Short mmCIF file of C-alpha atoms in Angstrom, two decimals:
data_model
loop_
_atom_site.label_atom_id
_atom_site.label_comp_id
_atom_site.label_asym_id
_atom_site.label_seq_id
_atom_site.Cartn_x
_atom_site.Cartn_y
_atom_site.Cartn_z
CA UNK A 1 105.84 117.50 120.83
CA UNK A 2 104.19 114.37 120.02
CA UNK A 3 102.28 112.53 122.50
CA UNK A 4 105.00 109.50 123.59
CA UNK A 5 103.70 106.32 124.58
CA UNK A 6 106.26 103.85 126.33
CA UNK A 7 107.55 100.81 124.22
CA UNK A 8 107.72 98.22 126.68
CA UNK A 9 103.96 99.31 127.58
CA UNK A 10 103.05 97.85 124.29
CA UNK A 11 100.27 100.19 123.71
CA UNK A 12 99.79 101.39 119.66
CA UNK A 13 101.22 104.46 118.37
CA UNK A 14 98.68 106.57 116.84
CA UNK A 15 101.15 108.78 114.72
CA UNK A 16 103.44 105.77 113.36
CA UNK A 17 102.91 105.60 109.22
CA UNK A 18 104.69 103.19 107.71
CA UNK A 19 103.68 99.81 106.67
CA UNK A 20 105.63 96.06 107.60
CA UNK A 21 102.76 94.43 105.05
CA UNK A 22 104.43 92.24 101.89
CA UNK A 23 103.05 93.51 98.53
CA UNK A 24 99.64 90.85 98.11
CA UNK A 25 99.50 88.36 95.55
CA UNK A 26 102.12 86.59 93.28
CA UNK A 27 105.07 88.30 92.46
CA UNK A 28 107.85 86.50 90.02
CA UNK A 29 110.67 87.38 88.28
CA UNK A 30 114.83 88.00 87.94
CA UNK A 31 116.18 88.28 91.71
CA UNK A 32 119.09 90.82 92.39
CA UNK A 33 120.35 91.66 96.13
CA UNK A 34 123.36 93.84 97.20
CA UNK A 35 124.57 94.41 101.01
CA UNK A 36 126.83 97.01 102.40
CA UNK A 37 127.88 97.09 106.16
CA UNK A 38 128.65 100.64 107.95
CA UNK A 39 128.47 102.25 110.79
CA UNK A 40 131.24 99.92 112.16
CA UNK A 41 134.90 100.05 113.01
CA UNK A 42 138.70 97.72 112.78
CA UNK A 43 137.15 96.51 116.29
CA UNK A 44 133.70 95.56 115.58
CA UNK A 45 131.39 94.60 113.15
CA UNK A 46 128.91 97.22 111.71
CA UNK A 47 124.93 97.24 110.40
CA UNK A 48 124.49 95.31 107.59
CA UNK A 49 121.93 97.48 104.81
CA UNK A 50 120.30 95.13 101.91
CA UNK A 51 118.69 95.92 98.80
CA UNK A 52 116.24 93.44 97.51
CA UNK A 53 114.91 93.97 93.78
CA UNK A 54 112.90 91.81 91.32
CA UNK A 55 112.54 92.19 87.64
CA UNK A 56 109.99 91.13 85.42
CA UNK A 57 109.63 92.08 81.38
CA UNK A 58 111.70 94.74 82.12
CA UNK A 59 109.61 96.27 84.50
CA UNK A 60 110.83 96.73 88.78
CA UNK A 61 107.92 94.71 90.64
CA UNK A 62 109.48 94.43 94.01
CA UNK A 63 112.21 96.26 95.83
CA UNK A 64 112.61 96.31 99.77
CA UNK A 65 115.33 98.09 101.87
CA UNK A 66 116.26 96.33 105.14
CA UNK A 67 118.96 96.76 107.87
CA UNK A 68 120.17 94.31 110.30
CA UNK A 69 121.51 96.45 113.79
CA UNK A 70 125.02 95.67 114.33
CA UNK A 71 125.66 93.09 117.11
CA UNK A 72 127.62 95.83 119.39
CA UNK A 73 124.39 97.44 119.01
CA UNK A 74 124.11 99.74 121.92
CA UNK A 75 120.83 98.34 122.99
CA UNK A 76 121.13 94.48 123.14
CA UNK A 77 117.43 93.51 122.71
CA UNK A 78 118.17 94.50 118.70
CA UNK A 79 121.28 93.26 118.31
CA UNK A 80 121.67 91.34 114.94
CA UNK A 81 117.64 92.30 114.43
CA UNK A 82 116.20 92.91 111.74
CA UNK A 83 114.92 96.87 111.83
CA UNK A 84 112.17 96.59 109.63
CA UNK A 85 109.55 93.72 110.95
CA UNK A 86 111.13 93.88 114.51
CA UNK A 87 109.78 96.24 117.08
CA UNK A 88 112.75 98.56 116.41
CA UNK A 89 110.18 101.38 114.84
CA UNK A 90 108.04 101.27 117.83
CA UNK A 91 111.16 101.88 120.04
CA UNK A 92 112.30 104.33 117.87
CA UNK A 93 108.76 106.71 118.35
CA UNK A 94 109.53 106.44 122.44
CA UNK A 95 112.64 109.06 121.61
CA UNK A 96 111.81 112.54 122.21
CA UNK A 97 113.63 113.34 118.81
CA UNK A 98 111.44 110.75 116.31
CA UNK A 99 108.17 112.24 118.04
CA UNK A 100 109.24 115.67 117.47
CA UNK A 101 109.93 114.90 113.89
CA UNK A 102 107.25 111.94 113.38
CA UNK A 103 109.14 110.16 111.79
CA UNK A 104 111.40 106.75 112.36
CA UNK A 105 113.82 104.52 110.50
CA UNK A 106 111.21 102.63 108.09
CA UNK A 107 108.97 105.62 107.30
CA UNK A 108 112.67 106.81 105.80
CA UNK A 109 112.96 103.00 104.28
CA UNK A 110 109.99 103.33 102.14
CA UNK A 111 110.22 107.32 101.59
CA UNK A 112 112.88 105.83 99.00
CA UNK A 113 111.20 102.73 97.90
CA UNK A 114 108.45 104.36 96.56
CA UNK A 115 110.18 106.38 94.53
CA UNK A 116 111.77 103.66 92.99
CA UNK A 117 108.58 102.21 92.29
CA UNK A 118 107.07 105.28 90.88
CA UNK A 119 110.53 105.85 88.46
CA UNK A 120 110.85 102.48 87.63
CA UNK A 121 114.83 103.05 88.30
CA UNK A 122 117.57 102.73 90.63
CA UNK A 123 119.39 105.67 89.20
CA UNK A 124 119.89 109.13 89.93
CA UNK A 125 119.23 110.76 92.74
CA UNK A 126 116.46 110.09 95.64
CA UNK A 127 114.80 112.59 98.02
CA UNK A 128 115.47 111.62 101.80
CA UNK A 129 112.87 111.91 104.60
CA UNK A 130 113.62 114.95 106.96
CA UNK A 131 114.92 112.81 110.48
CA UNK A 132 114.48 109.72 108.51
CA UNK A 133 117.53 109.81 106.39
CA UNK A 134 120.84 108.80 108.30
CA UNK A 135 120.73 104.96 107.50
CA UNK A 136 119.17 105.63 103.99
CA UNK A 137 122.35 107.63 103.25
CA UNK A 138 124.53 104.70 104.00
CA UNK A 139 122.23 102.11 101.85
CA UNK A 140 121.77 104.25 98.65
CA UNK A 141 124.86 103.60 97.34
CA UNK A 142 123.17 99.96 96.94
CA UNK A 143 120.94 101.18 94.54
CA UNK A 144 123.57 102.14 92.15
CA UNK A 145 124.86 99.04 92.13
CA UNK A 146 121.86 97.15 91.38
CA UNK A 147 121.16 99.27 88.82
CA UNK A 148 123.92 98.22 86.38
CA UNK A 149 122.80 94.68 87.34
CA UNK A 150 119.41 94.31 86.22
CA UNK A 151 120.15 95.49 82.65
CA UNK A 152 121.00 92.00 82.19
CA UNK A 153 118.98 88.66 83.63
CA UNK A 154 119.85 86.95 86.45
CA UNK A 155 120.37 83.55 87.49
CA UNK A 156 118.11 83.61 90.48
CA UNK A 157 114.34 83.51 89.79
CA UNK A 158 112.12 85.07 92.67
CA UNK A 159 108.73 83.68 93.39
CA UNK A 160 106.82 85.10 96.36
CA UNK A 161 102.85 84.98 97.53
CA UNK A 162 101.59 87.05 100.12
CA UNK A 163 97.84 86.68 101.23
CA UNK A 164 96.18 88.46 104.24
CA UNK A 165 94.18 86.14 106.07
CA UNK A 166 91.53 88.00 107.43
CA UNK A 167 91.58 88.54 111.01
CA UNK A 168 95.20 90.52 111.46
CA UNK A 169 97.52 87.74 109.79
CA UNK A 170 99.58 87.81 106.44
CA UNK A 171 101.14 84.88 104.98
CA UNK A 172 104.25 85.86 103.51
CA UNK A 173 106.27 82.83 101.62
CA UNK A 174 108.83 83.63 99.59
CA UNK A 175 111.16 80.96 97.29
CA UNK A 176 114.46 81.21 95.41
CA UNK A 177 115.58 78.79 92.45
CA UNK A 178 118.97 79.00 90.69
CA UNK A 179 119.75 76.07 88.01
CA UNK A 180 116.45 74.43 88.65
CA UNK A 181 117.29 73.73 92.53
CA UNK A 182 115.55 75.72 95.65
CA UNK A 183 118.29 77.97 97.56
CA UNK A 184 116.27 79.69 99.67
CA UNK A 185 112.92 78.98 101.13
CA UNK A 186 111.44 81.81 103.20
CA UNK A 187 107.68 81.60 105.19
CA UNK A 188 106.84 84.32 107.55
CA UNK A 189 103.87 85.89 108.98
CA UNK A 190 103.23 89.43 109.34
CA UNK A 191 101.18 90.95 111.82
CA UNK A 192 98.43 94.13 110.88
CA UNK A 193 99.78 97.63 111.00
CA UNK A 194 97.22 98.31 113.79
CA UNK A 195 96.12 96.36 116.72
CA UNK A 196 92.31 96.94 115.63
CA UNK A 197 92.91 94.52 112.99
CA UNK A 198 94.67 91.94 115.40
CA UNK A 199 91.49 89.98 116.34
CA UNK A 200 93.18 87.50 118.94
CA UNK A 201 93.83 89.53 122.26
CA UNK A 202 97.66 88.21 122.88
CA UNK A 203 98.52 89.12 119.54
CA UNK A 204 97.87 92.80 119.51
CA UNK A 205 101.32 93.85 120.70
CA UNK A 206 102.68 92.15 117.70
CA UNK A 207 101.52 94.97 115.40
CA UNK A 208 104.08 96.30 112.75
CA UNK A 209 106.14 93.06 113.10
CA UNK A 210 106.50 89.32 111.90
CA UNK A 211 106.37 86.47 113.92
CA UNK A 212 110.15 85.66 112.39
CA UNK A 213 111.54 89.14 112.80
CA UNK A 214 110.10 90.04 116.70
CA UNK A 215 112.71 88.91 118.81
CA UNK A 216 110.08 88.82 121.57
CA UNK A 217 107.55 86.99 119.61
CA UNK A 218 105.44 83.69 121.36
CA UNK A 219 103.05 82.01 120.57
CA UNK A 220 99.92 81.90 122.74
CA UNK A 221 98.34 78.63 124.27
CA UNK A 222 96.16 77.23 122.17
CA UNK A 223 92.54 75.91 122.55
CA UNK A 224 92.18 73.53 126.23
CA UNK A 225 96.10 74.13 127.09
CA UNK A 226 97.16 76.38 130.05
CA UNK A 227 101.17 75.88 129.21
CA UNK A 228 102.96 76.71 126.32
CA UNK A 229 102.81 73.77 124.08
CA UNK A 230 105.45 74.52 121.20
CA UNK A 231 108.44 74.83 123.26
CA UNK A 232 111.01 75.55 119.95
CA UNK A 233 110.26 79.27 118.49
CA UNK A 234 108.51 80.28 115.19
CA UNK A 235 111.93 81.51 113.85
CA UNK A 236 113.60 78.33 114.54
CA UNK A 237 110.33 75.81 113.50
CA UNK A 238 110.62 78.08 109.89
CA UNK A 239 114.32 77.58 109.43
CA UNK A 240 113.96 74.00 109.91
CA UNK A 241 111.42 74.24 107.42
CA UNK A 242 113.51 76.30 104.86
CA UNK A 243 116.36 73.39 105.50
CA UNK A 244 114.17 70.43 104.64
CA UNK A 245 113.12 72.01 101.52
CA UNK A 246 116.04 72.72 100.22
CA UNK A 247 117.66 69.42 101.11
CA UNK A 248 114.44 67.41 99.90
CA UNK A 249 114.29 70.16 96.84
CA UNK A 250 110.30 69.26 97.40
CA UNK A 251 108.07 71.71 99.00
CA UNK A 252 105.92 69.33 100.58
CA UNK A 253 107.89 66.98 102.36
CA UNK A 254 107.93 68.34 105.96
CA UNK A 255 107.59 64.38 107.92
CA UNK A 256 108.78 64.53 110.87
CA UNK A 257 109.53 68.23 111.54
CA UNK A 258 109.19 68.90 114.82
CA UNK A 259 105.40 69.70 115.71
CA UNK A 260 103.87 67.88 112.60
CA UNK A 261 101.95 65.50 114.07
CA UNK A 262 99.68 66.05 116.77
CA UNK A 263 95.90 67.55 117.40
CA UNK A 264 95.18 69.57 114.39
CA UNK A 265 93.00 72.74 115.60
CA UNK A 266 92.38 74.53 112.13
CA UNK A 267 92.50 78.14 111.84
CA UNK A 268 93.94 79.51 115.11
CA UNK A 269 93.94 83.30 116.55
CA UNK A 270 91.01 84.35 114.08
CA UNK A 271 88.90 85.58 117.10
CA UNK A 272 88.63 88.35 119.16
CA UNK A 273 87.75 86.23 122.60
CA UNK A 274 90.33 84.75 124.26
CA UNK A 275 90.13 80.92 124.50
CA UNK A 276 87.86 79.83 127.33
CA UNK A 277 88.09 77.28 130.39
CA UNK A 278 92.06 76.31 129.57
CA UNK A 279 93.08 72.52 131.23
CA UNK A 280 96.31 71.11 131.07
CA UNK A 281 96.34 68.67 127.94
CA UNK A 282 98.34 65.68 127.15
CA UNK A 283 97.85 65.36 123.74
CA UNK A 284 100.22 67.35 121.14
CA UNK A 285 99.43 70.06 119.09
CA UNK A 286 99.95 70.42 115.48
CA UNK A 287 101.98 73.70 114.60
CA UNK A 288 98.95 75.69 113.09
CA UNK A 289 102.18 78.03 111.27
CA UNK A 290 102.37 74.26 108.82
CA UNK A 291 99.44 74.34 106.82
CA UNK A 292 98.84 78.03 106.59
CA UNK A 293 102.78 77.73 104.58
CA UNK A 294 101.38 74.60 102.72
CA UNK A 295 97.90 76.46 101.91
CA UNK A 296 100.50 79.19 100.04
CA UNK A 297 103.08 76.84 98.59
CA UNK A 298 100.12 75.17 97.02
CA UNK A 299 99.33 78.11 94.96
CA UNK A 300 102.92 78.95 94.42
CA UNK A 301 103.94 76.05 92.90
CA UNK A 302 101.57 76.84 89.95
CA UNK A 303 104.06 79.48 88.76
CA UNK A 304 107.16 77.26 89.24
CA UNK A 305 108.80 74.45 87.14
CA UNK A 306 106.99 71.45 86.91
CA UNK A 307 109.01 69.49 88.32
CA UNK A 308 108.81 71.49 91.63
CA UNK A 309 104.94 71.16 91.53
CA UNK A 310 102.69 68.26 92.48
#
């Protein structure tokens, strides 16, 4: 059996395989989405698969599986979490049955979503991963009904930009327009696949997740603090984000959002030391998460409508 090493110990697992990185680069094109719960009952609510899938000149350029755990779910640390970019994998590989197999949830996930790639089709059937395969067989069905759907365009136009940073960080924003008005503005960042690559020491247990996903995600001090200085999470400081865009319908506008203003410190958790000498500071802290999202909107907006550009 495969070595096991506890998930609360935080420590990497050597034989996990799958990926949690966002395809780099621009990626634009027809949007299509399709959701199926299961695994529920009359009494309570069940997990909620989704299908993601973007379309270009006839041609599948993006197409990403996901499941959200049921809120009954038996272990309440994932309830209503999202499997994928969570730590759920990582959990998973502590069960004597996913090490014997070496396999978990997501390497299943992306078993599939390669082979749509490779086909270039959401039809027919799909080989499942051995031990890999029980939530896939619930979320396949999804496929077939996308497939009917993007024989014809669609009224939501995707336009996402990932771009690794360099030093264990990827920028992940992601933007939906319908009738020439923003529904849906999405920033995230996603953490390396191995702690190696993680060059800020607090970070490393992060690995295989996003900061929006990780339900036990925090941000660490930052340079000359010894508290915690952003006291409202990355999940929540994103969503306001996503709200002001949409209501503004401008990108750029983000006045007054909470942590705007303050000390900017640049480029934060690109080293490998640990930030030296912390004293307790009076002075606030701009939320570093800001301009890394307004670095990548920047070069979004190029491949928008002009009237969403600057």
């Amino acid at each position: 059996m495969r070595n096991i090493v506890e998930w609360n110990q935080r420590e990497e697992v050597d034989w996990l395989k799958y990926t949690v990185q966002p395809p780099l680069g621009i990626i634009t094109g027809d949007y299509y989405k399709a959701e199926k719960e299961f695994g529920g009952s009359a009494e309570v609510a069940g997990h909620k698969g989704r299908l993601e899938v973007v379309c270009r000149e006839g041609r599948i350029v993006f197409a990403e599986f996901n499941e959200i755990a049921m809120e009954a779910y038996y272990n309440q640390y994932f309830s209503g979490i999202d499997k994928k970019r969570s730590d759920y994998g990582i959990w998973q590989s502590s069960k004597p049955r996913q090490a014997k197999v070496g396999a978990v949830l997501a390497d299943g996930i992306q078993f599939v979503e390669a082979q749509i790639m490779e086909r270039q089709s959401l039809e027919g059937d799909f080989e499942l991963l051995t031990g890999a395969s029980g939530s896939m067989k619930n979320m396949l069905p999804m496929a077939a009904e996308l497939a009917e759907k993007i024989k014809a365009p669609s009224a939501k136009k995707y336009y996402g930009i990932a771009e690794d940073f360099g030093y264990g960080i990827t920028g992940w924003l992601q933007i939906l327009v319908e009738e020439g008005k923003i529904i849906s503005c999405h920033y995230d960042e996603v953490f390396a696949d191995h702690q190696k690559d993680i060059r800020f020491p607090e970070l490393k247990r992060y690995y295989k997740q996003s900061k929006y996903c990780s339900p036990c995600y925090q941000d660490p001090f930052p340079r000359g603090w010894d508290r915690h200085v952003w006291n409202i999470s990355f999940r929540t400081l994103m969503d306001l984000l996503e709200k002001r865009v949409m209501e503004k319908q401008d990108l750029f506008d983000l006045a007054g959002l909470p942590y705007m203003d303050g000390e900017n410190q640049g480029e934060m958790w690109d080293t490998d030391k640990p930030f030296e000498n912390p004293i307790t500071n009076s002075v606030q802290v701009r939320y570093p998460s800001y301009d890394n999202y307004l670095r990548l909107a920047k070069k979004l907006v190029k491949e928008m409508p002009e009237h969403f550009g600057r």
